[in-house]
PDB file of C-alpha atoms in Angstrom:
ATOM      1  CA  MET L   1      90.001  -0.889 -35.419  1.00 84.00           C
ATOM      2  CA  ARG L   2      92.853   0.078 -33.156  1.00 87.00           C
ATOM      3  CA  PHE L   3      93.791  -1.468 -29.828  1.00 91.00           C
ATOM      4  CA  LYS L   4      96.091   0.104 -27.262  1.00 89.00           C
ATOM      5  CA  LEU L   5      97.118  -0.985 -23.799  1.00 91.00           C
ATOM      6  CA  LYS L   6      97.579   1.797 -21.257  1.00 91.00           C
ATOM      7  CA  ILE L   7      98.791   1.456 -17.684  1.00 91.00           C
ATOM      8  CA  VAL L   8      97.852   4.110 -15.163  1.00 92.00           C
ATOM      9  CA  LEU L   9      98.524   4.433 -11.459  1.00 91.00           C
ATOM     10  CA  HIS L  10      95.483   4.560  -9.200  1.00 90.00           C
ATOM     11  CA  GLY L  11      94.814   8.199  -8.326  1.00 87.00           C
ATOM     12  CA  LYS L  12      96.446   9.507 -11.526  1.00 92.00           C
ATOM     13  CA  SER L  13      94.707  10.511 -14.759  1.00 93.00           C
ATOM     14  CA  LEU L  14      95.072   9.385 -18.355  1.00 92.00           C
ATOM     15  CA  HIS L  15      94.638  11.782 -21.306  1.00 94.00           C
ATOM     16  CA  ILE L  16      93.577  10.685 -24.789  1.00 92.00           C
ATOM     17  CA  ARG L  17      93.636  13.226 -27.640  1.00 92.00           C
ATOM     18  CA  LEU L  18      91.866  13.019 -31.013  1.00 90.00           C
ATOM     19  CA  LYS L  19      91.444  15.429 -33.928  1.00 90.00           C
ATOM     20  CA  GLU L  20      87.957  16.847 -34.484  1.00 91.00           C
ATOM     21  CA  HIS L  21      86.555  19.272 -37.036  1.00 90.00           C
ATOM     22  CA  GLY L  22      82.876  19.945 -36.398  1.00 82.00           C
ATOM     23  CA  SER L  23      81.968  21.929 -39.529  1.00 81.00           C
ATOM     24  CA  VAL L  24      83.425  19.171 -41.743  1.00 87.00           C
ATOM     25  CA  GLY L  25      81.602  16.470 -39.780  1.00 88.00           C
ATOM     26  CA  ILE L  26      84.519  14.875 -37.911  1.00 91.00           C
ATOM     27  CA  TRP L  27      83.913  14.134 -34.239  1.00 90.00           C
ATOM     28  CA  SER L  28      84.060  11.341 -31.691  1.00 92.00           C
ATOM     29  CA  GLU L  29      81.889   9.605 -29.116  1.00 92.00           C
ATOM     30  CA  VAL L  30      82.953   7.457 -26.190  1.00 91.00           C
ATOM     31  CA  ASN L  31      81.747   4.293 -24.494  1.00 90.00           C
ATOM     32  CA  TYR L  32      82.942   3.436 -21.019  1.00 88.00           C
ATOM     33  CA  ASP L  33      81.855   2.038 -17.668  1.00 88.00           C
ATOM     34  CA  SER L  34      81.131   5.003 -15.397  1.00 89.00           C
ATOM     35  CA  THR L  35      81.639   2.790 -12.343  1.00 91.00           C
ATOM     36  CA  ARG L  36      85.298   2.327 -13.424  1.00 89.00           C
ATOM     37  CA  PHE L  37      86.181   5.857 -14.573  1.00 89.00           C
ATOM     38  CA  ASP L  38      85.351   9.482 -14.049  1.00 92.00           C
ATOM     39  CA  MET L  39      85.589  11.014 -17.524  1.00 92.00           C
ATOM     40  CA  GLN L  40      85.922  14.662 -18.538  1.00 94.00           C
ATOM     41  CA  SER L  41      86.039  16.004 -22.082  1.00 94.00           C
ATOM     42  CA  ASP L  42      87.474  19.275 -23.361  1.00 94.00           C
ATOM     43  CA  PHE L  43      87.994  20.754 -26.828  1.00 91.00           C
ATOM     44  CA  LYS L  44      90.936  22.988 -27.783  1.00 88.00           C
ATOM     45  CA  TYR L  45      90.826  24.956 -31.041  1.00 86.00           C
ATOM     46  CA  ASN L  46      93.921  24.871 -33.251  1.00 85.00           C
ATOM     47  CA  ARG L  47      93.411  28.572 -34.044  1.00 78.00           C
ATOM     48  CA  PRO L  48      91.621  31.217 -31.993  1.00 69.00           C
ATOM     49  CA  GLN L  49      88.050  31.869 -33.081  1.00 69.00           C
ATOM     50  CA  LYS L  50      87.390  35.282 -34.627  1.00 70.00           C
ATOM     51  CA  PRO L  51      84.009  37.032 -34.494  1.00 73.00           C
ATOM     52  CA  GLY L  52      82.033  36.672 -37.724  1.00 70.00           C
ATOM     53  CA  TRP L  53      84.218  33.882 -39.153  1.00 69.00           C
ATOM     54  CA  ASN L  54      82.710  30.594 -40.239  1.00 61.00           C
ATOM     55  CA  GLY L  55      84.777  27.417 -40.026  1.00 58.00           C
ATOM     56  CA  GLY L  56      88.132  27.358 -38.354  1.00 68.00           C
ATOM     57  CA  ASP L  57      86.690  24.982 -35.793  1.00 77.00           C
ATOM     58  CA  ASP L  58      89.285  22.248 -36.128  1.00 85.00           C
ATOM     59  CA  GLY L  59      91.054  21.190 -33.002  1.00 90.00           C
ATOM     60  CA  LYS L  60      91.692  18.419 -30.523  1.00 92.00           C
ATOM     61  CA  ARG L  61      89.236  16.610 -28.274  1.00 93.00           C
ATOM     62  CA  ILE L  62      90.893  15.701 -24.986  1.00 95.00           C
ATOM     63  CA  TYR L  63      89.394  12.933 -22.891  1.00 94.00           C
ATOM     64  CA  LYS L  64      90.614  12.850 -19.304  1.00 94.00           C
ATOM     65  CA  LEU L  65      90.051   9.544 -17.522  1.00 92.00           C
ATOM     66  CA  ILE L  66      90.384   9.179 -13.782  1.00 92.00           C
ATOM     67  CA  PRO L  67      90.272   5.533 -12.669  1.00 91.00           C
ATOM     68  CA  LEU L  68      87.957   4.883  -9.725  1.00 92.00           C
ATOM     69  CA  GLN L  69      89.274   1.405  -8.943  1.00 91.00           C
ATOM     70  CA  ARG L  70      92.171  -0.917  -9.726  1.00 94.00           C
ATOM     71  CA  GLY L  71      91.996  -3.605 -12.420  1.00 93.00           C
ATOM     72  CA  PHE L  72      91.295  -3.872 -16.149  1.00 91.00           C
ATOM     73  CA  ALA L  73      88.695  -1.841 -18.018  1.00 91.00           C
ATOM     74  CA  ILE L  74      87.923  -0.947 -21.631  1.00 91.00           C
ATOM     75  CA  PHE L  75      87.407   2.582 -22.902  1.00 91.00           C
ATOM     76  CA  SER L  76      86.316   2.827 -26.542  1.00 94.00           C
ATOM     77  CA  ILE L  77      86.062   5.763 -28.903  1.00 93.00           C
ATOM     78  CA  ASN L  78      84.130   5.880 -32.173  1.00 94.00           C
ATOM     79  CA  HIS L  79      85.680   8.246 -34.702  1.00 91.00           C
ATOM     80  CA  ILE L  80      82.788   9.598 -36.796  1.00 93.00           C
ATOM     81  CA  PHE L  81      82.745  11.269 -40.202  1.00 94.00           C
ATOM     82  CA  ARG L  82      79.425  12.800 -41.239  1.00 93.00           C
ATOM     83  CA  GLY L  83      77.396  10.430 -39.105  1.00 92.00           C
ATOM     84  CA  THR L  84      79.228   7.215 -40.029  1.00 94.00           C
ATOM     85  CA  ILE L  85      81.683   5.420 -37.759  1.00 95.00           C
ATOM     86  CA  VAL L  86      84.938   5.285 -39.727  1.00 94.00           C
ATOM     87  CA  ASP L  87      87.284   4.002 -37.020  1.00 93.00           C
ATOM     88  CA  LYS L  88      87.138   2.546 -33.533  1.00 94.00           C
ATOM     89  CA  HIS L  89      89.788   2.927 -30.858  1.00 92.00           C
ATOM     90  CA  TYR L  90      89.807   0.473 -27.959  1.00 94.00           C
ATOM     91  CA  TYR L  91      91.912   1.294 -24.938  1.00 92.00           C
ATOM     92  CA  ILE L  92      92.516  -1.576 -22.565  1.00 91.00           C
ATOM     93  CA  ILE L  93      93.435   0.176 -19.351  1.00 92.00           C
ATOM     94  CA  LEU L  94      95.152  -1.453 -16.420  1.00 92.00           C
ATOM     95  CA  THR L  95      94.976   0.544 -13.205  1.00 93.00           C
ATOM     96  CA  ILE L  96      97.532  -0.484 -10.584  1.00 92.00           C
TER      97      ILE L  96
END
């Protein structure tokens, strides 16, 4: 388990990046209060995909959080390997 405190200004966004590799079975899932944050997720490949190639799908998952109100909130991420949670990241976020 990992805990991190992040401070973000109201109206600004916070970005959290994690490694993912779908064909190996490494991915993440998030838990958060949608009344406290607007959340967007994007995936960026480390290498460009080539037609007809298998694999090569490793990259970074980028979670973009936009606070909707001031105060404390918790954003958690489960890091998963082949269907089993292997690590949990808890972000305690203070929006001022």
